[in-house]
GROMACS .gro file of C-alpha atoms in nm:
model
  433
    1UNK     CA    1   2.198   6.543  -7.306
    2UNK     CA    2   1.848   6.634  -7.193
    3UNK     CA    3   1.707   6.319  -7.356
    4UNK     CA    4   1.965   6.101  -7.179
    5UNK     CA    5   1.877   6.254  -6.839
    6UNK     CA    6   1.510   6.191  -6.904
    7UNK     CA    7   1.580   5.828  -6.995
    8UNK     CA    8   1.790   5.781  -6.682
    9UNK     CA    9   1.517   5.921  -6.456
   10UNK     CA   10   1.260   5.700  -6.625
   11UNK     CA   11   1.476   5.394  -6.569
   12UNK     CA   12   1.525   5.479  -6.201
   13UNK     CA   13   1.152   5.519  -6.151
   14UNK     CA   14   1.094   5.174  -6.301
   15UNK     CA   15   1.364   5.020  -6.080
   16UNK     CA   16   1.208   5.174  -5.766
   17UNK     CA   17   0.885   4.992  -5.846
   18UNK     CA   18   1.070   4.660  -5.862
   19UNK     CA   19   1.325   4.695  -5.581
   20UNK     CA   20   1.211   4.660  -5.219
   21UNK     CA   21   1.204   4.974  -5.004
   22UNK     CA   22   1.525   5.059  -4.818
   23UNK     CA   23   1.568   4.856  -4.502
   24UNK     CA   24   1.504   5.033  -4.173
   25UNK     CA   25   1.834   5.082  -3.988
   26UNK     CA   26   1.876   4.810  -3.727
   27UNK     CA   27   1.822   4.909  -3.367
   28UNK     CA   28   2.155   4.900  -3.187
   29UNK     CA   29   2.185   4.582  -2.982
   30UNK     CA   30   2.157   4.636  -2.609
   31UNK     CA   31   2.462   4.594  -2.394
   32UNK     CA   32   2.554   4.233  -2.331
   33UNK     CA   33   2.457   4.254  -1.965
   34UNK     CA   34   2.156   4.487  -1.998
   35UNK     CA   35   1.897   4.222  -1.907
   36UNK     CA   36   2.102   3.921  -1.800
   37UNK     CA   37   2.424   3.954  -1.609
   38UNK     CA   38   2.501   3.587  -1.674
   39UNK     CA   39   2.575   3.678  -2.040
   40UNK     CA   40   2.872   3.889  -1.929
   41UNK     CA   41   3.165   3.645  -1.959
   42UNK     CA   42   3.385   3.840  -1.717
   43UNK     CA   43   3.153   3.763  -1.428
   44UNK     CA   44   3.260   3.398  -1.447
   45UNK     CA   45   3.628   3.473  -1.394
   46UNK     CA   46   3.798   3.318  -1.093
   47UNK     CA   47   3.834   3.556  -0.796
   48UNK     CA   48   4.097   3.334  -0.625
   49UNK     CA   49   3.909   3.332  -0.294
   50UNK     CA   50   3.871   3.709  -0.270
   51UNK     CA   51   3.526   3.859  -0.215
   52UNK     CA   52   3.369   4.173  -0.361
   53UNK     CA   53   3.174   4.350  -0.085
   54UNK     CA   54   2.939   4.628  -0.195
   55UNK     CA   55   2.899   4.874   0.096
   56UNK     CA   56   2.558   5.051   0.098
   57UNK     CA   57   2.461   5.358   0.301
   58UNK     CA   58   2.193   5.630   0.320
   59UNK     CA   59   2.301   5.975   0.204
   60UNK     CA   60   2.216   6.321   0.335
   61UNK     CA   61   1.871   6.328   0.173
   62UNK     CA   62   1.753   6.057   0.410
   63UNK     CA   63   1.598   5.867   0.120
   64UNK     CA   64   1.866   5.801  -0.144
   65UNK     CA   65   2.129   5.528  -0.124
   66UNK     CA   66   2.494   5.527  -0.221
   67UNK     CA   67   2.743   5.244  -0.246
   68UNK     CA   68   3.091   5.132  -0.348
   69UNK     CA   69   3.290   4.810  -0.366
   70UNK     CA   70   3.565   4.684  -0.136
   71UNK     CA   71   3.778   4.371  -0.187
   72UNK     CA   72   3.796   4.132   0.108
   73UNK     CA   73   4.064   3.861   0.128
   74UNK     CA   74   3.816   3.587   0.221
   75UNK     CA   75   3.446   3.512   0.268
   76UNK     CA   76   3.315   3.669   0.592
   77UNK     CA   77   3.117   3.460   0.838
   78UNK     CA   78   2.986   3.745   1.057
   79UNK     CA   79   2.951   4.123   1.055
   80UNK     CA   80   3.255   4.145   1.284
   81UNK     CA   81   3.467   4.017   0.993
   82UNK     CA   82   3.380   4.325   0.787
   83UNK     CA   83   3.615   4.624   0.822
   84UNK     CA   84   3.493   4.977   0.870
   85UNK     CA   85   3.543   5.210   0.574
   86UNK     CA   86   3.483   5.575   0.483
   87UNK     CA   87   3.363   5.798   0.200
   88UNK     CA   88   3.352   6.161   0.090
   89UNK     CA   89   3.058   6.306   0.279
   90UNK     CA   90   3.090   6.641   0.100
   91UNK     CA   91   2.959   6.465  -0.213
   92UNK     CA   92   2.658   6.314  -0.036
   93UNK     CA   93   2.532   6.615   0.163
   94UNK     CA   94   2.680   6.489   0.490
   95UNK     CA   95   2.995   6.695   0.548
   96UNK     CA   96   3.206   6.982   0.419
   97UNK     CA   97   3.509   6.953   0.195
   98UNK     CA   98   3.738   7.068   0.478
   99UNK     CA   99   3.640   6.768   0.693
  100UNK     CA  100   3.486   6.533   0.441
  101UNK     CA  101   3.536   6.182   0.579
  102UNK     CA  102   3.227   5.999   0.703
  103UNK     CA  103   3.285   5.653   0.848
  104UNK     CA  104   3.097   5.340   0.743
  105UNK     CA  105   3.024   5.068   0.999
  106UNK     CA  106   2.880   4.742   0.859
  107UNK     CA  107   2.565   4.628   1.039
  108UNK     CA  108   2.436   4.344   0.817
  109UNK     CA  109   2.533   4.161   0.499
  110UNK     CA  110   2.351   3.960   0.234
  111UNK     CA  111   2.433   3.746  -0.070
  112UNK     CA  112   2.487   3.956  -0.382
  113UNK     CA  113   2.232   3.848  -0.649
  114UNK     CA  114   2.417   4.038  -0.924
  115UNK     CA  115   2.778   3.927  -0.874
  116UNK     CA  116   2.678   3.599  -0.706
  117UNK     CA  117   2.933   3.351  -0.575
  118UNK     CA  118   3.069   3.455  -0.234
  119UNK     CA  119   3.022   3.825  -0.311
  120UNK     CA  120   2.804   4.023  -0.072
  121UNK     CA  121   2.595   4.336  -0.016
  122UNK     CA  122   2.680   4.517   0.308
  123UNK     CA  123   2.436   4.750   0.483
  124UNK     CA  124   2.620   5.020   0.678
  125UNK     CA  125   2.545   5.294   0.927
  126UNK     CA  126   2.726   5.627   0.915
  127UNK     CA  127   2.953   5.766   1.185
  128UNK     CA  128   3.134   6.092   1.254
  129UNK     CA  129   3.517   6.094   1.265
  130UNK     CA  130   3.512   6.044   1.643
  131UNK     CA  131   3.302   5.729   1.606
  132UNK     CA  132   2.975   5.882   1.726
  133UNK     CA  133   2.662   5.835   1.511
  134UNK     CA  134   2.632   6.083   1.227
  135UNK     CA  135   2.338   6.326   1.254
  136UNK     CA  136   2.176   6.157   0.952
  137UNK     CA  137   2.208   5.811   1.109
  138UNK     CA  138   1.861   5.706   1.229
  139UNK     CA  139   1.961   5.343   1.275
  140UNK     CA  140   2.157   5.415   1.591
  141UNK     CA  141   1.858   5.555   1.777
  142UNK     CA  142   1.629   5.286   1.636
  143UNK     CA  143   1.852   5.006   1.760
  144UNK     CA  144   1.877   5.167   2.103
  145UNK     CA  145   1.497   5.171   2.130
  146UNK     CA  146   1.462   4.816   2.000
  147UNK     CA  147   1.717   4.692   2.253
  148UNK     CA  148   1.523   4.858   2.537
  149UNK     CA  149   1.196   4.706   2.415
  150UNK     CA  150   1.336   4.364   2.325
  151UNK     CA  151   1.141   4.185   2.600
  152UNK     CA  152   0.820   4.277   2.413
  153UNK     CA  153   0.947   4.105   2.095
  154UNK     CA  154   0.821   4.367   1.851
  155UNK     CA  155   0.753   4.229   1.502
  156UNK     CA  156   0.720   4.440   1.190
  157UNK     CA  157   0.606   4.377   0.837
  158UNK     CA  158   0.634   4.663   0.586
  159UNK     CA  159   0.448   4.712   0.257
  160UNK     CA  160   0.673   4.911   0.022
  161UNK     CA  161   0.488   5.087  -0.260
  162UNK     CA  162   0.675   5.240  -0.553
  163UNK     CA  163   0.627   5.370  -0.907
  164UNK     CA  164   0.818   5.279  -1.223
  165UNK     CA  165   0.930   5.569  -1.443
  166UNK     CA  166   1.090   5.591  -1.787
  167UNK     CA  167   1.466   5.629  -1.802
  168UNK     CA  168   1.432   6.009  -1.779
  169UNK     CA  169   1.288   5.965  -1.430
  170UNK     CA  170   0.989   6.187  -1.506
  171UNK     CA  171   0.723   5.996  -1.703
  172UNK     CA  172   0.545   5.686  -1.565
  173UNK     CA  173   0.663   5.368  -1.733
  174UNK     CA  174   0.444   5.268  -2.033
  175UNK     CA  175   0.200   5.558  -1.986
  176UNK     CA  176   0.085   5.736  -2.304
  177UNK     CA  177   0.336   6.004  -2.403
  178UNK     CA  178   0.071   6.269  -2.462
  179UNK     CA  179  -0.205   6.175  -2.223
  180UNK     CA  180  -0.313   5.946  -1.942
  181UNK     CA  181  -0.415   5.581  -1.917
  182UNK     CA  182  -0.773   5.490  -1.835
  183UNK     CA  183  -0.899   5.570  -1.484
  184UNK     CA  184  -0.802   5.359  -1.185
  185UNK     CA  185  -0.994   5.040  -1.128
  186UNK     CA  186  -0.866   4.754  -1.346
  187UNK     CA  187  -0.497   4.777  -1.256
  188UNK     CA  188  -0.488   4.659  -0.893
  189UNK     CA  189  -0.366   4.296  -0.891
  190UNK     CA  190  -0.449   4.290  -1.262
  191UNK     CA  191  -0.324   4.080  -1.551
  192UNK     CA  192  -0.274   4.157  -1.918
  193UNK     CA  193  -0.056   4.397  -2.117
  194UNK     CA  194  -0.330   4.660  -2.113
  195UNK     CA  195  -0.342   4.659  -1.732
  196UNK     CA  196   0.000   4.566  -1.599
  197UNK     CA  197   0.339   4.716  -1.681
  198UNK     CA  198   0.682   4.613  -1.554
  199UNK     CA  199   0.609   4.261  -1.433
  200UNK     CA  200   0.951   4.139  -1.552
  201UNK     CA  201   1.117   4.385  -1.313
  202UNK     CA  202   0.892   4.276  -1.027
  203UNK     CA  203   0.969   3.907  -1.084
  204UNK     CA  204   1.343   3.972  -1.109
  205UNK     CA  205   1.339   4.179  -0.789
  206UNK     CA  206   1.146   3.911  -0.603
  207UNK     CA  207   1.394   3.638  -0.695
  208UNK     CA  208   1.692   3.863  -0.626
  209UNK     CA  209   1.562   3.936  -0.274
  210UNK     CA  210   1.506   3.566  -0.206
  211UNK     CA  211   1.860   3.489  -0.326
  212UNK     CA  212   2.005   3.765  -0.107
  213UNK     CA  213   1.827   3.639   0.205
  214UNK     CA  214   1.579   3.926   0.235
  215UNK     CA  215   1.254   3.819   0.401
  216UNK     CA  216   1.036   3.922   0.108
  217UNK     CA  217   0.680   3.805   0.175
  218UNK     CA  218   0.482   3.897  -0.137
  219UNK     CA  219   0.414   4.147  -0.414
  220UNK     CA  220   0.124   4.285  -0.616
  221UNK     CA  221   0.034   4.543  -0.879
  222UNK     CA  222  -0.113   4.855  -0.719
  223UNK     CA  223  -0.413   5.080  -0.794
  224UNK     CA  224  -0.228   5.321  -1.025
  225UNK     CA  225  -0.081   5.170  -1.344
  226UNK     CA  226   0.298   5.114  -1.327
  227UNK     CA  227   0.277   5.127  -0.947
  228UNK     CA  228   0.365   4.817  -0.746
  229UNK     CA  229   0.406   4.696  -0.391
  230UNK     CA  230   0.615   4.431  -0.220
  231UNK     CA  231   0.618   4.323   0.141
  232UNK     CA  232   0.910   4.244   0.372
  233UNK     CA  233   0.876   4.068   0.706
  234UNK     CA  234   0.798   3.967   0.966
  235UNK     CA  235   1.121   4.103   1.111
  236UNK     CA  236   1.203   4.162   1.475
  237UNK     CA  237   1.356   4.487   1.592
  238UNK     CA  238   1.611   4.680   1.386
  239UNK     CA  239   1.635   4.400   1.129
  240UNK     CA  240   1.325   4.548   0.968
  241UNK     CA  241   1.507   4.863   0.865
  242UNK     CA  242   1.818   4.676   0.750
  243UNK     CA  243   1.625   4.445   0.520
  244UNK     CA  244   1.395   4.710   0.377
  245UNK     CA  245   1.681   4.942   0.282
  246UNK     CA  246   1.870   4.661   0.108
  247UNK     CA  247   1.553   4.548  -0.070
  248UNK     CA  248   1.512   4.903  -0.202
  249UNK     CA  249   1.869   4.904  -0.330
  250UNK     CA  250   1.816   4.568  -0.502
  251UNK     CA  251   1.497   4.701  -0.666
  252UNK     CA  252   1.673   5.009  -0.806
  253UNK     CA  253   1.965   4.796  -0.922
  254UNK     CA  254   1.738   4.545  -1.100
  255UNK     CA  255   1.552   4.832  -1.270
  256UNK     CA  256   1.886   4.959  -1.409
  257UNK     CA  257   1.902   4.646  -1.625
  258UNK     CA  258   1.569   4.740  -1.783
  259UNK     CA  259   1.651   5.110  -1.822
  260UNK     CA  260   1.373   5.198  -1.576
  261UNK     CA  261   1.384   5.440  -1.281
  262UNK     CA  262   1.220   5.353  -0.948
  263UNK     CA  263   1.045   5.636  -0.765
  264UNK     CA  264   0.957   5.621  -0.395
  265UNK     CA  265   0.785   5.960  -0.410
  266UNK     CA  266   0.460   5.940  -0.207
  267UNK     CA  267   0.258   6.132  -0.467
  268UNK     CA  268   0.438   6.101  -0.802
  269UNK     CA  269   0.139   6.199  -1.017
  270UNK     CA  270  -0.096   6.482  -0.925
  271UNK     CA  271  -0.469   6.443  -0.964
  272UNK     CA  272  -0.702   6.144  -0.930
  273UNK     CA  273  -0.426   5.889  -0.883
  274UNK     CA  274  -0.328   5.696  -0.572
  275UNK     CA  275  -0.014   5.793  -0.387
  276UNK     CA  276   0.243   5.551  -0.247
  277UNK     CA  277   0.289   5.453   0.115
  278UNK     CA  278   0.503   5.246   0.347
  279UNK     CA  279   0.226   5.075   0.539
  280UNK     CA  280   0.377   4.934   0.856
  281UNK     CA  281   0.230   4.632   1.035
  282UNK     CA  282   0.315   4.596   1.403
  283UNK     CA  283   0.263   4.351   1.686
  284UNK     CA  284   0.416   4.272   2.023
  285UNK     CA  285   0.420   3.946   2.216
  286UNK     CA  286   0.115   4.056   2.416
  287UNK     CA  287  -0.078   4.156   2.100
  288UNK     CA  288  -0.019   3.816   1.939
  289UNK     CA  289  -0.191   3.622   2.218
  290UNK     CA  290  -0.553   3.603   2.345
  291UNK     CA  291  -0.654   3.940   2.487
  292UNK     CA  292  -0.417   4.117   2.248
  293UNK     CA  293  -0.692   4.330   2.096
  294UNK     CA  294  -0.722   4.523   2.422
  295UNK     CA  295  -0.345   4.588   2.408
  296UNK     CA  296  -0.386   4.720   2.053
  297UNK     CA  297  -0.670   4.947   2.161
  298UNK     CA  298  -0.455   5.084   2.443
  299UNK     CA  299  -0.176   5.155   2.193
  300UNK     CA  300  -0.423   5.353   1.978
  301UNK     CA  301  -0.477   5.597   2.265
  302UNK     CA  302  -0.104   5.668   2.279
  303UNK     CA  303  -0.080   5.695   1.900
  304UNK     CA  304  -0.358   5.954   1.904
  305UNK     CA  305  -0.173   6.171   2.155
  306UNK     CA  306   0.150   6.155   1.955
  307UNK     CA  307   0.006   6.199   1.605
  308UNK     CA  308   0.214   6.510   1.531
  309UNK     CA  309   0.538   6.340   1.629
  310UNK     CA  310   0.458   6.043   1.409
  311UNK     CA  311   0.378   6.261   1.108
  312UNK     CA  312   0.713   6.433   1.152
  313UNK     CA  313   0.894   6.096   1.154
  314UNK     CA  314   0.702   5.942   0.865
  315UNK     CA  315   0.878   6.108   0.573
  316UNK     CA  316   1.231   6.245   0.525
  317UNK     CA  317   1.107   6.605   0.507
  318UNK     CA  318   0.935   6.604   0.844
  319UNK     CA  319   0.579   6.580   0.708
  320UNK     CA  320   0.607   6.794   0.396
  321UNK     CA  321   0.597   6.500   0.154
  322UNK     CA  322   0.302   6.337   0.325
  323UNK     CA  323   0.098   6.657   0.295
  324UNK     CA  324   0.066   6.577  -0.076
  325UNK     CA  325  -0.051   6.223  -0.002
  326UNK     CA  326  -0.251   6.219   0.324
  327UNK     CA  327  -0.551   6.416   0.199
  328UNK     CA  328  -0.836   6.192   0.311
  329UNK     CA  329  -0.880   6.067  -0.048
  330UNK     CA  330  -0.732   5.772  -0.238
  331UNK     CA  331  -0.735   5.532   0.058
  332UNK     CA  332  -0.566   5.770   0.301
  333UNK     CA  333  -0.663   5.950   0.620
  334UNK     CA  334  -0.624   6.325   0.652
  335UNK     CA  335  -0.286   6.439   0.781
  336UNK     CA  336  -0.472   6.672   1.019
  337UNK     CA  337  -0.633   6.405   1.237
  338UNK     CA  338  -0.577   6.058   1.379
  339UNK     CA  339  -0.827   5.779   1.332
  340UNK     CA  340  -0.841   5.403   1.351
  341UNK     CA  341  -1.092   5.136   1.261
  342UNK     CA  342  -1.147   4.775   1.162
  343UNK     CA  343  -1.085   4.703   0.792
  344UNK     CA  344  -1.087   5.079   0.727
  345UNK     CA  345  -0.828   5.178   0.466
  346UNK     CA  346  -0.934   5.539   0.499
  347UNK     CA  347  -0.813   5.552   0.861
  348UNK     CA  348  -0.469   5.635   1.000
  349UNK     CA  349  -0.448   5.286   1.148
  350UNK     CA  350  -0.630   4.977   1.021
  351UNK     CA  351  -0.708   4.680   1.243
  352UNK     CA  352  -0.768   4.373   1.023
  353UNK     CA  353  -1.110   4.212   1.038
  354UNK     CA  354  -0.956   3.878   1.137
  355UNK     CA  355  -0.786   4.042   1.435
  356UNK     CA  356  -1.121   4.174   1.557
  357UNK     CA  357  -1.268   3.825   1.516
  358UNK     CA  358  -0.982   3.643   1.690
  359UNK     CA  359  -0.929   3.904   1.962
  360UNK     CA  360  -0.554   3.924   1.901
  361UNK     CA  361  -0.299   3.983   1.624
  362UNK     CA  362  -0.152   4.302   1.477
  363UNK     CA  363  -0.241   4.644   1.334
  364UNK     CA  364  -0.135   4.847   1.031
  365UNK     CA  365  -0.016   5.207   1.049
  366UNK     CA  366  -0.102   5.350   0.707
  367UNK     CA  367   0.052   5.695   0.758
  368UNK     CA  368   0.422   5.645   0.667
  369UNK     CA  369   0.516   5.777   0.321
  370UNK     CA  370   0.676   5.545   0.066
  371UNK     CA  371   1.008   5.732   0.096
  372UNK     CA  372   1.015   5.719   0.477
  373UNK     CA  373   1.319   5.587   0.661
  374UNK     CA  374   1.209   5.255   0.818
  375UNK     CA  375   1.453   5.312   1.104
  376UNK     CA  376   1.277   5.639   1.190
  377UNK     CA  377   0.930   5.485   1.146
  378UNK     CA  378   0.981   5.174   1.356
  379UNK     CA  379   1.181   5.364   1.618
  380UNK     CA  380   0.903   5.620   1.659
  381UNK     CA  381   0.642   5.343   1.691
  382UNK     CA  382   0.837   5.167   1.966
  383UNK     CA  383   0.896   5.498   2.144
  384UNK     CA  384   0.524   5.575   2.154
  385UNK     CA  385   0.387   5.227   2.202
  386UNK     CA  386   0.630   5.090   2.460
  387UNK     CA  387   0.901   5.322   2.591
  388UNK     CA  388   0.679   5.622   2.668
  389UNK     CA  389   0.439   5.388   2.845
  390UNK     CA  390   0.718   5.249   3.061
  391UNK     CA  391   0.845   5.562   3.230
  392UNK     CA  392   1.130   5.377   3.395
  393UNK     CA  393   1.300   5.310   3.061
  394UNK     CA  394   1.539   5.580   2.951
  395UNK     CA  395   1.473   5.697   2.597
  396UNK     CA  396   1.746   5.780   2.350
  397UNK     CA  397   1.778   6.157   2.333
  398UNK     CA  398   1.895   6.348   2.026
  399UNK     CA  399   2.204   6.446   2.220
  400UNK     CA  400   2.309   6.080   2.245
  401UNK     CA  401   2.167   5.974   1.910
  402UNK     CA  402   2.282   6.251   1.678
  403UNK     CA  403   2.548   6.475   1.834
  404UNK     CA  404   2.594   6.814   1.675
  405UNK     CA  405   2.932   6.842   1.504
  406UNK     CA  406   3.002   7.209   1.422
  407UNK     CA  407   3.232   7.134   1.130
  408UNK     CA  408   2.966   6.919   0.962
  409UNK     CA  409   2.736   7.088   0.715
  410UNK     CA  410   2.498   6.797   0.662
  411UNK     CA  411   2.154   6.825   0.506
  412UNK     CA  412   1.913   6.850   0.797
  413UNK     CA  413   1.542   6.834   0.717
  414UNK     CA  414   1.371   7.034   0.992
  415UNK     CA  415   1.037   6.872   1.081
  416UNK     CA  416   0.724   7.078   1.036
  417UNK     CA  417   0.588   7.235   1.351
  418UNK     CA  418   0.233   7.159   1.465
  419UNK     CA  419   0.139   7.509   1.347
  420UNK     CA  420   0.273   7.440   0.999
  421UNK     CA  421   0.080   7.118   0.975
  422UNK     CA  422  -0.230   7.267   1.136
  423UNK     CA  423  -0.298   6.932   1.293
  424UNK     CA  424  -0.608   6.884   1.500
  425UNK     CA  425  -0.612   6.553   1.683
  426UNK     CA  426  -0.963   6.422   1.699
  427UNK     CA  427  -1.123   6.080   1.703
  428UNK     CA  428  -1.360   6.000   1.420
  429UNK     CA  429  -1.710   5.903   1.533
  430UNK     CA  430  -1.741   5.613   1.290
  431UNK     CA  431  -1.450   5.407   1.423
  432UNK     CA  432  -1.532   5.093   1.615
  433UNK     CA  433  -1.339   5.144   1.936
   0.00000   0.00000   0.00000
């Protein structure tokens, strides 16, 4: 018996030398629609004239989006064709379970690049049960200010920076698992697999925005690896906020297909790495014509006086997020002071070199954080730049913009006080004006 076992083992050893090694188990195939929704055969089914409308809104955090689908009997031709709806605000940080309904009012709609056909994406604002604007609704106050300042034809263009993360939402996409990539320098507007990560997502997002009707103006790889930027605009008035929010939703939705998480955190990685901003470019009719540089300079004086108020409006936590980013390093100004200069990316506000040369144009406010609400940002800019300067125009108070509803237990981010921020407003000596 022992001899037979020995012979069997010897034979097996010889066979192992001849036979190929065991095949590696095949990687499970991705879902049919993981990277290309067109491969899902159900998306080609006839809808018999009905339309799928995906309603999008901002939740109680002031930075995250929610959404759900509603069937419409026919293709809408205007926002007035879209019915109001509601949702459970107790699950989004905007109400209590005892009085949970929050109303949705459509304000804009766009072609749906995922479902295609006549299907649409619907941007909504949130309302209390009595129809007044919900306390977390910054669009209402923004539109009120834009309407008052409409004669000035304010134009905006926003640069949205963001960071791609692995599917766990914690580790930067394609970064080494047990270390860091090489130092910043070669990644900005770079090319090559050793310098750029996630380009397929960027390209898909760009096309999806164009299909939807978003005024996307450009994109580029940013200074930190796996960090990108895209630009939306120019947009006039409240349209800026509508389009930017929908473009953010489209970006997050595209990234789902690649199993990637999009972060709008203004300082996602500690240390010697750039943060992420929402650089906001602004001009009025007067600024865009000869002599406009003097109008821009005058606006800088008002911005300097209201620096604290702007910092409080420029991230959803009233300035707390921007404290991690606006340090005076990594192409930022210090949160504690206001400054402006020509071609100076280390200032609070940058005036482009071409604007100085031409004597008219626009300026860039570099303070808003990447997770800022564009309604709050653009509304605050118009308040300071135009409405406060025109004392005869009535501003939108918090009482009319966000009425207090006792039964609502919404998430309210209290802005930092000037003492908390320890802000000292002072003009830098090296600025040009």
